PDB file of C-alpha atoms in Angstrom:
ATOM      1  CA  MET A   1     -44.526 106.367 -11.488  1.00  0.00           C
ATOM      2  CA  THR A   2     -42.146 105.055  -8.878  1.00  0.00           C
ATOM      3  CA  HIS A   3     -38.439 105.537  -9.247  1.00  0.00           C
ATOM      4  CA  SER A   4     -36.521 102.612 -10.648  1.00  0.00           C
ATOM      5  CA  ARG A   5     -34.356 101.335  -7.822  1.00  0.00           C
ATOM      6  CA  GLY A   6     -31.653 100.313 -10.285  1.00  0.00           C
ATOM      7  CA  ASN A   7     -31.031 103.834 -11.553  1.00  0.00           C
ATOM      8  CA  ALA A   8     -28.788 106.425  -9.967  1.00  0.00           C
ATOM      9  CA  ALA A   9     -30.654 108.843  -7.732  1.00  0.00           C
ATOM     10  CA  PRO A  10     -31.527 112.152  -9.412  1.00  0.00           C
ATOM     11  CA  HIS A  11     -30.009 115.306  -7.956  1.00  0.00           C
ATOM     12  CA  ILE A  12     -32.837 116.882  -5.982  1.00  0.00           C
ATOM     13  CA  ASP A  13     -32.686 120.405  -4.554  1.00  0.00           C
ATOM     14  CA  VAL A  14     -36.312 120.989  -3.524  1.00  0.00           C
ATOM     15  CA  ILE A  15     -39.069 118.665  -2.334  1.00  0.00           C
ATOM     16  CA  PHE A  16     -42.681 119.809  -2.642  1.00  0.00           C
ATOM     17  CA  PHE A  17     -45.319 118.249  -0.386  1.00  0.00           C
ATOM     18  CA  ASP A  18     -49.068 118.255  -0.909  1.00  0.00           C
ATOM     19  CA  PHE A  19     -50.972 119.091   2.272  1.00  0.00           C
ATOM     20  CA  SER A  20     -54.264 117.166   2.337  1.00  0.00           C
ATOM     21  CA  GLY A  21     -53.558 113.457   2.023  1.00  0.00           C
ATOM     22  CA  VAL A  22     -49.801 113.784   2.566  1.00  0.00           C
ATOM     23  CA  LEU A  23     -49.006 116.156   5.432  1.00  0.00           C
ATOM     24  CA  ALA A  24     -52.476 115.718   6.921  1.00  0.00           C
ATOM     25  CA  GLU A  25     -55.465 113.444   6.648  1.00  0.00           C
ATOM     26  CA  GLU A  26     -57.680 114.217   3.651  1.00  0.00           C
ATOM     27  CA  GLY A  27     -60.223 116.259   5.590  1.00  0.00           C
ATOM     28  CA  PHE A  28     -61.851 117.922   2.595  1.00  0.00           C
ATOM     29  CA  ILE A  29     -62.879 114.781   0.733  1.00  0.00           C
ATOM     30  CA  GLU A  30     -63.715 112.760   3.835  1.00  0.00           C
ATOM     31  CA  GLY A  31     -65.670 115.640   5.338  1.00  0.00           C
ATOM     32  CA  LEU A  32     -67.786 116.064   2.219  1.00  0.00           C
ATOM     33  CA  ARG A  33     -68.464 112.335   2.091  1.00  0.00           C
ATOM     34  CA  ALA A  34     -69.508 112.380   5.746  1.00  0.00           C
ATOM     35  CA  ILE A  35     -71.903 115.271   5.131  1.00  0.00           C
ATOM     36  CA  GLY A  36     -73.412 113.424   2.189  1.00  0.00           C
ATOM     37  CA  ARG A  37     -73.926 110.234   4.190  1.00  0.00           C
ATOM     38  CA  ALA A  38     -75.416 112.079   7.171  1.00  0.00           C
ATOM     39  CA  GLN A  39     -77.891 113.916   4.935  1.00  0.00           C
ATOM     40  CA  GLY A  40     -78.984 110.902   2.906  1.00  0.00           C
ATOM     41  CA  LEU A  41     -77.170 111.992  -0.247  1.00  0.00           C
ATOM     42  CA  ASP A  42     -74.910 109.928  -2.468  1.00  0.00           C
ATOM     43  CA  PRO A  43     -71.618 110.639  -0.659  1.00  0.00           C
ATOM     44  CA  GLU A  44     -69.412 110.210  -3.732  1.00  0.00           C
ATOM     45  CA  ALA A  45     -71.615 112.373  -5.940  1.00  0.00           C
ATOM     46  CA  ALA A  46     -71.851 115.061  -3.259  1.00  0.00           C
ATOM     47  CA  MET A  47     -68.088 115.039  -2.767  1.00  0.00           C
ATOM     48  CA  HIS A  48     -67.292 115.254  -6.479  1.00  0.00           C
ATOM     49  CA  THR A  49     -69.843 118.012  -7.090  1.00  0.00           C
ATOM     50  CA  ALA A  50     -68.599 120.088  -4.159  1.00  0.00           C
ATOM     51  CA  THR A  51     -64.980 119.558  -5.195  1.00  0.00           C
ATOM     52  CA  ASP A  52     -65.634 120.631  -8.776  1.00  0.00           C
ATOM     53  CA  LEU A  53     -67.494 123.694  -7.498  1.00  0.00           C
ATOM     54  CA  CYS A  54     -64.474 124.631  -5.414  1.00  0.00           C
ATOM     55  CA  TYR A  55     -62.658 125.024  -8.733  1.00  0.00           C
ATOM     56  CA  SER A  56     -65.453 126.377 -10.933  1.00  0.00           C
ATOM     57  CA  THR A  57     -66.559 129.048  -8.446  1.00  0.00           C
ATOM     58  CA  GLY A  58     -62.961 130.198  -8.101  1.00  0.00           C
ATOM     59  CA  TYR A  59     -62.830 129.533  -4.353  1.00  0.00           C
ATOM     60  CA  VAL A  60     -59.697 127.384  -4.594  1.00  0.00           C
ATOM     61  CA  ASN A  61     -57.954 130.202  -6.493  1.00  0.00           C
ATOM     62  CA  GLY A  62     -59.034 132.913  -4.061  1.00  0.00           C
ATOM     63  CA  ARG A  63     -61.501 134.461  -6.508  1.00  0.00           C
ATOM     64  CA  ALA A  64     -64.590 133.674  -4.432  1.00  0.00           C
ATOM     65  CA  ASP A  65     -65.145 133.430  -0.710  1.00  0.00           C
ATOM     66  CA  GLU A  66     -66.227 130.482   1.380  1.00  0.00           C
ATOM     67  CA  ALA A  67     -69.832 131.663   1.656  1.00  0.00           C
ATOM     68  CA  ALA A  68     -70.221 131.802  -2.133  1.00  0.00           C
ATOM     69  CA  TRP A  69     -68.854 128.272  -2.438  1.00  0.00           C
ATOM     70  CA  TRP A  70     -71.153 126.830   0.241  1.00  0.00           C
ATOM     71  CA  ASN A  71     -74.136 128.535  -1.397  1.00  0.00           C
ATOM     72  CA  ALA A  72     -73.222 126.916  -4.716  1.00  0.00           C
ATOM     73  CA  VAL A  73     -72.757 123.526  -3.021  1.00  0.00           C
ATOM     74  CA  ARG A  74     -76.147 123.687  -1.300  1.00  0.00           C
ATOM     75  CA  ALA A  75     -77.856 124.655  -4.561  1.00  0.00           C
ATOM     76  CA  ALA A  76     -76.189 121.877  -6.562  1.00  0.00           C
ATOM     77  CA  THR A  77     -76.307 118.995  -4.072  1.00  0.00           C
ATOM     78  CA  GLY A  78     -79.230 119.657  -1.752  1.00  0.00           C
ATOM     79  CA  MET A  79     -76.961 119.834   1.296  1.00  0.00           C
ATOM     80  CA  THR A  80     -78.398 121.731   4.228  1.00  0.00           C
ATOM     81  CA  GLY A  81     -76.833 123.419   7.229  1.00  0.00           C
ATOM     82  CA  THR A  82     -75.037 126.607   8.105  1.00  0.00           C
ATOM     83  CA  ASP A  83     -71.625 127.410   6.706  1.00  0.00           C
ATOM     84  CA  ALA A  84     -70.154 126.981  10.187  1.00  0.00           C
ATOM     85  CA  ALA A  85     -71.698 123.549  10.743  1.00  0.00           C
ATOM     86  CA  LEU A  86     -70.681 122.268   7.317  1.00  0.00           C
ATOM     87  CA  ARG A  87     -67.126 123.594   7.526  1.00  0.00           C
ATOM     88  CA  ALA A  88     -66.706 121.962  10.954  1.00  0.00           C
ATOM     89  CA  GLU A  89     -67.310 118.556   9.360  1.00  0.00           C
ATOM     90  CA  ILE A  90     -64.322 119.226   7.105  1.00  0.00           C
ATOM     91  CA  MET A  91     -61.988 121.100   9.423  1.00  0.00           C
ATOM     92  CA  ASN A  92     -62.319 118.498  12.177  1.00  0.00           C
ATOM     93  CA  ARG A  93     -60.959 115.883   9.764  1.00  0.00           C
ATOM     94  CA  PHE A  94     -57.781 117.747   8.786  1.00  0.00           C
ATOM     95  CA  THR A  95     -55.585 115.859  11.242  1.00  0.00           C
ATOM     96  CA  VAL A  96     -51.979 116.954  10.784  1.00  0.00           C
ATOM     97  CA  ARG A  97     -49.504 114.064  10.535  1.00  0.00           C
ATOM     98  CA  PRO A  98     -46.586 114.958  12.838  1.00  0.00           C
ATOM     99  CA  GLU A  99     -44.435 112.199  11.369  1.00  0.00           C
ATOM    100  CA  MET A 100     -44.624 113.885   7.962  1.00  0.00           C
ATOM    101  CA  LEU A 101     -43.577 117.206   9.456  1.00  0.00           C
ATOM    102  CA  ARG A 102     -40.608 115.392  10.993  1.00  0.00           C
ATOM    103  CA  ALA A 103     -39.824 114.007   7.549  1.00  0.00           C
ATOM    104  CA  ALA A 104     -39.861 117.541   6.122  1.00  0.00           C
ATOM    105  CA  ASP A 105     -37.515 118.630   8.903  1.00  0.00           C
ATOM    106  CA  ALA A 106     -35.166 115.784   7.977  1.00  0.00           C
ATOM    107  CA  VAL A 107     -35.173 116.915   4.350  1.00  0.00           C
ATOM    108  CA  ARG A 108     -34.126 120.419   5.398  1.00  0.00           C
ATOM    109  CA  ALA A 109     -31.504 119.057   7.780  1.00  0.00           C
ATOM    110  CA  ALA A 110     -29.924 117.289   4.797  1.00  0.00           C
ATOM    111  CA  GLY A 111     -29.518 120.631   3.018  1.00  0.00           C
ATOM    112  CA  LEU A 112     -32.521 120.454   0.696  1.00  0.00           C
ATOM    113  CA  ARG A 113     -35.352 122.962   0.623  1.00  0.00           C
ATOM    114  CA  THR A 114     -38.995 122.134   1.241  1.00  0.00           C
ATOM    115  CA  ALA A 115     -42.285 123.656   0.151  1.00  0.00           C
ATOM    116  CA  ILE A 116     -45.987 122.953   0.454  1.00  0.00           C
ATOM    117  CA  LEU A 117     -47.817 122.861  -2.889  1.00  0.00           C
ATOM    118  CA  SER A 118     -51.509 122.628  -2.120  1.00  0.00           C
ATOM    119  CA  ASP A 119     -54.905 123.199  -3.675  1.00  0.00           C
ATOM    120  CA  HIS A 120     -56.429 124.711  -0.563  1.00  0.00           C
ATOM    121  CA  THR A 121     -58.254 127.748   0.766  1.00  0.00           C
ATOM    122  CA  ASN A 122     -58.142 130.155   3.693  1.00  0.00           C
ATOM    123  CA  TRP A 123     -58.562 127.033   5.823  1.00  0.00           C
ATOM    124  CA  LEU A 124     -54.885 126.146   5.369  1.00  0.00           C
ATOM    125  CA  GLU A 125     -53.906 129.335   7.161  1.00  0.00           C
ATOM    126  CA  GLU A 126     -56.257 128.492  10.018  1.00  0.00           C
ATOM    127  CA  ILE A 127     -54.699 125.040  10.290  1.00  0.00           C
ATOM    128  CA  ASP A 128     -51.235 126.603  10.348  1.00  0.00           C
ATOM    129  CA  ALA A 129     -52.289 129.023  13.085  1.00  0.00           C
ATOM    130  CA  ALA A 130     -53.449 126.081  15.191  1.00  0.00           C
ATOM    131  CA  HIS A 131     -50.630 123.623  14.469  1.00  0.00           C
ATOM    132  CA  GLY A 132     -47.577 125.572  13.281  1.00  0.00           C
ATOM    133  CA  VAL A 133     -47.283 123.722   9.975  1.00  0.00           C
ATOM    134  CA  TYR A 134     -45.607 126.446   7.915  1.00  0.00           C
ATOM    135  CA  ARG A 135     -42.477 126.684  10.058  1.00  0.00           C
ATOM    136  CA  HIS A 136     -41.357 123.293   8.732  1.00  0.00           C
ATOM    137  CA  PHE A 137     -41.152 124.617   5.159  1.00  0.00           C
ATOM    138  CA  ASP A 138     -39.191 127.205   3.218  1.00  0.00           C
ATOM    139  CA  ARG A 139     -42.202 128.306   1.156  1.00  0.00           C
ATOM    140  CA  VAL A 140     -45.944 127.630   1.045  1.00  0.00           C
ATOM    141  CA  PHE A 141     -47.776 127.634  -2.285  1.00  0.00           C
ATOM    142  CA  ASN A 142     -51.462 127.757  -1.374  1.00  0.00           C
ATOM    143  CA  SER A 143     -53.671 127.942  -4.468  1.00  0.00           C
ATOM    144  CA  PHE A 144     -55.959 130.348  -2.601  1.00  0.00           C
ATOM    145  CA  ARG A 145     -53.099 132.867  -2.366  1.00  0.00           C
ATOM    146  CA  GLU A 146     -51.231 132.070  -5.585  1.00  0.00           C
ATOM    147  CA  GLY A 147     -54.286 132.266  -7.867  1.00  0.00           C
ATOM    148  CA  LEU A 148     -53.333 128.961  -9.510  1.00  0.00           C
ATOM    149  CA  ASN A 149     -54.193 125.336  -8.805  1.00  0.00           C
ATOM    150  CA  LYS A 150     -52.782 121.912  -9.621  1.00  0.00           C
ATOM    151  CA  ARG A 151     -55.337 121.208 -12.331  1.00  0.00           C
ATOM    152  CA  ASP A 152     -53.288 123.797 -14.252  1.00  0.00           C
ATOM    153  CA  PRO A 153     -49.700 122.748 -15.081  1.00  0.00           C
ATOM    154  CA  GLY A 154     -48.813 126.410 -14.732  1.00  0.00           C
ATOM    155  CA  PHE A 155     -48.998 126.074 -10.952  1.00  0.00           C
ATOM    156  CA  PHE A 156     -46.065 123.666 -11.027  1.00  0.00           C
ATOM    157  CA  THR A 157     -44.115 125.926 -13.375  1.00  0.00           C
ATOM    158  CA  HIS A 158     -44.851 128.883 -11.103  1.00  0.00           C
ATOM    159  CA  ALA A 159     -43.714 127.030  -7.978  1.00  0.00           C
ATOM    160  CA  THR A 160     -40.465 125.739  -9.442  1.00  0.00           C
ATOM    161  CA  ALA A 161     -39.663 129.187 -10.853  1.00  0.00           C
ATOM    162  CA  ILE A 162     -40.251 130.886  -7.497  1.00  0.00           C
ATOM    163  CA  MET A 163     -38.063 128.284  -5.794  1.00  0.00           C
ATOM    164  CA  GLY A 164     -35.389 128.756  -8.461  1.00  0.00           C
ATOM    165  CA  VAL A 165     -35.184 125.058  -9.249  1.00  0.00           C
ATOM    166  CA  ALA A 166     -35.236 123.192 -12.553  1.00  0.00           C
ATOM    167  CA  PRO A 167     -38.162 120.733 -12.730  1.00  0.00           C
ATOM    168  CA  ALA A 168     -35.792 117.756 -13.003  1.00  0.00           C
ATOM    169  CA  ARG A 169     -34.208 118.777  -9.692  1.00  0.00           C
ATOM    170  CA  ALA A 170     -37.537 119.043  -7.889  1.00  0.00           C
ATOM    171  CA  ALA A 171     -39.448 116.203  -6.241  1.00  0.00           C
ATOM    172  CA  PHE A 172     -43.149 116.243  -5.444  1.00  0.00           C
ATOM    173  CA  PHE A 173     -45.310 114.011  -3.239  1.00  0.00           C
ATOM    174  CA  ASP A 174     -49.082 114.031  -3.737  1.00  0.00           C
ATOM    175  CA  ASP A 175     -51.915 111.545  -3.253  1.00  0.00           C
ATOM    176  CA  ASN A 176     -53.747 112.645  -6.421  1.00  0.00           C
ATOM    177  CA  VAL A 177     -52.916 110.708  -9.593  1.00  0.00           C
ATOM    178  CA  GLY A 178     -53.896 113.599 -11.860  1.00  0.00           C
ATOM    179  CA  HIS A 179     -51.583 116.030 -10.093  1.00  0.00           C
ATOM    180  CA  ILE A 180     -48.756 113.501 -10.255  1.00  0.00           C
ATOM    181  CA  GLY A 181     -49.288 113.087 -13.986  1.00  0.00           C
ATOM    182  CA  ARG A 182     -49.198 116.819 -14.681  1.00  0.00           C
ATOM    183  CA  ALA A 183     -46.059 117.299 -12.606  1.00  0.00           C
ATOM    184  CA  THR A 184     -44.338 114.333 -14.243  1.00  0.00           C
ATOM    185  CA  ALA A 185     -45.130 115.694 -17.706  1.00  0.00           C
ATOM    186  CA  LEU A 186     -43.144 118.818 -16.798  1.00  0.00           C
ATOM    187  CA  GLY A 187     -40.120 116.767 -15.759  1.00  0.00           C
ATOM    188  CA  ILE A 188     -40.672 116.955 -12.001  1.00  0.00           C
ATOM    189  CA  GLN A 189     -39.743 113.833 -10.022  1.00  0.00           C
ATOM    190  CA  ALA A 190     -43.318 113.242  -8.867  1.00  0.00           C
ATOM    191  CA  ARG A 191     -44.268 110.318  -6.641  1.00  0.00           C
ATOM    192  CA  LEU A 192     -47.727 109.152  -5.634  1.00  0.00           C
ATOM    193  CA  PHE A 193     -48.090 109.130  -1.858  1.00  0.00           C
ATOM    194  CA  THR A 194     -49.788 105.922  -0.723  1.00  0.00           C
ATOM    195  CA  GLY A 195     -48.423 105.546   2.795  1.00  0.00           C
ATOM    196  CA  HIS A 196     -45.340 105.553   4.975  1.00  0.00           C
ATOM    197  CA  ASP A 197     -43.566 102.572   3.439  1.00  0.00           C
ATOM    198  CA  ALA A 198     -43.791 103.816  -0.143  1.00  0.00           C
ATOM    199  CA  PHE A 199     -42.826 107.323   0.947  1.00  0.00           C
ATOM    200  CA  ARG A 200     -39.748 106.054   2.773  1.00  0.00           C
ATOM    201  CA  ALA A 201     -38.659 104.035  -0.267  1.00  0.00           C
ATOM    202  CA  ASP A 202     -39.285 106.867  -2.723  1.00  0.00           C
ATOM    203  CA  LEU A 203     -37.512 109.408  -0.532  1.00  0.00           C
ATOM    204  CA  ALA A 204     -34.496 107.104  -0.207  1.00  0.00           C
ATOM    205  CA  ALA A 205     -34.359 106.714  -3.989  1.00  0.00           C
ATOM    206  CA  LEU A 206     -34.760 110.434  -4.675  1.00  0.00           C
ATOM    207  CA  ALA A 207     -32.598 111.854  -1.894  1.00  0.00           C
ATOM    208  CA  PRO A 208     -30.513 109.154  -0.205  1.00  0.00           C
ATOM    209  CA  GLN A 209     -28.737 111.786   1.885  1.00  0.00           C
ATOM    210  CA  VAL A 210     -31.934 112.395   3.877  1.00  0.00           C
ATOM    211  CA  ALA A 211     -31.978 110.487   7.157  1.00  0.00           C
ATOM    212  CA  LEU A 212     -35.441 110.059   8.606  1.00  0.00           C
ATOM    213  CA  PRO A 213     -35.573 110.115  12.424  1.00  0.00           C
ATOM    214  CA  ALA A 214     -34.847 106.845  14.204  1.00  0.00           C
ATOM    215  CA  GLY A 215     -38.010 104.803  14.529  1.00  0.00           C
ATOM    216  CA  TRP A 216     -39.876 106.893  11.964  1.00  0.00           C
ATOM    217  CA  PRO A 217     -42.859 107.097  11.545  1.00  0.00           C
ATOM    218  CA  GLY A 218     -43.402 106.320  15.211  1.00  0.00           C
TER     219      GLY A 218
END
């Protein structure tokens, strides 16, 4: 899935960034695992069940509220605790990565447009209110507001159409292999985010005109 270094760089107009796992630490998954461990549950099973319920209840698409999702999670996994206590375990782990926001700024400085493409909830807006994430991007596609999510290829089609960019001229960084596969199948230049070094190399191959700040990521 990585770009062949021997090929000419594609012409990229827009770069989409996932939020959790790319622009910030993966607070959702790690928070659910932590809750599972603390409550004597299988942390992986609890995380997967709660994640799937985020989709099946419609919470990730804005068709159910947080309380309905937590009620479904408690019923399915045996988790206990108030909504506020459980959400704190997740929200406290969404640590924004300032170096990635600087990278997004560098992309815009090079004349490209940027967007967030995230399967998230109302929590993303709370994180933005606290950390000013959105100002680094031209558009934010939050599944909770768009009514679509990245398990549906239509979310990618929707985002590229709104941005007015052909899929082949869009790049996308995400830490989820499934999302990368769906984006790639549509012709988007999708790259799996695994860390700073791979990101730097992939960005240089996709958009060599982008100059990351001196000393990045430090």
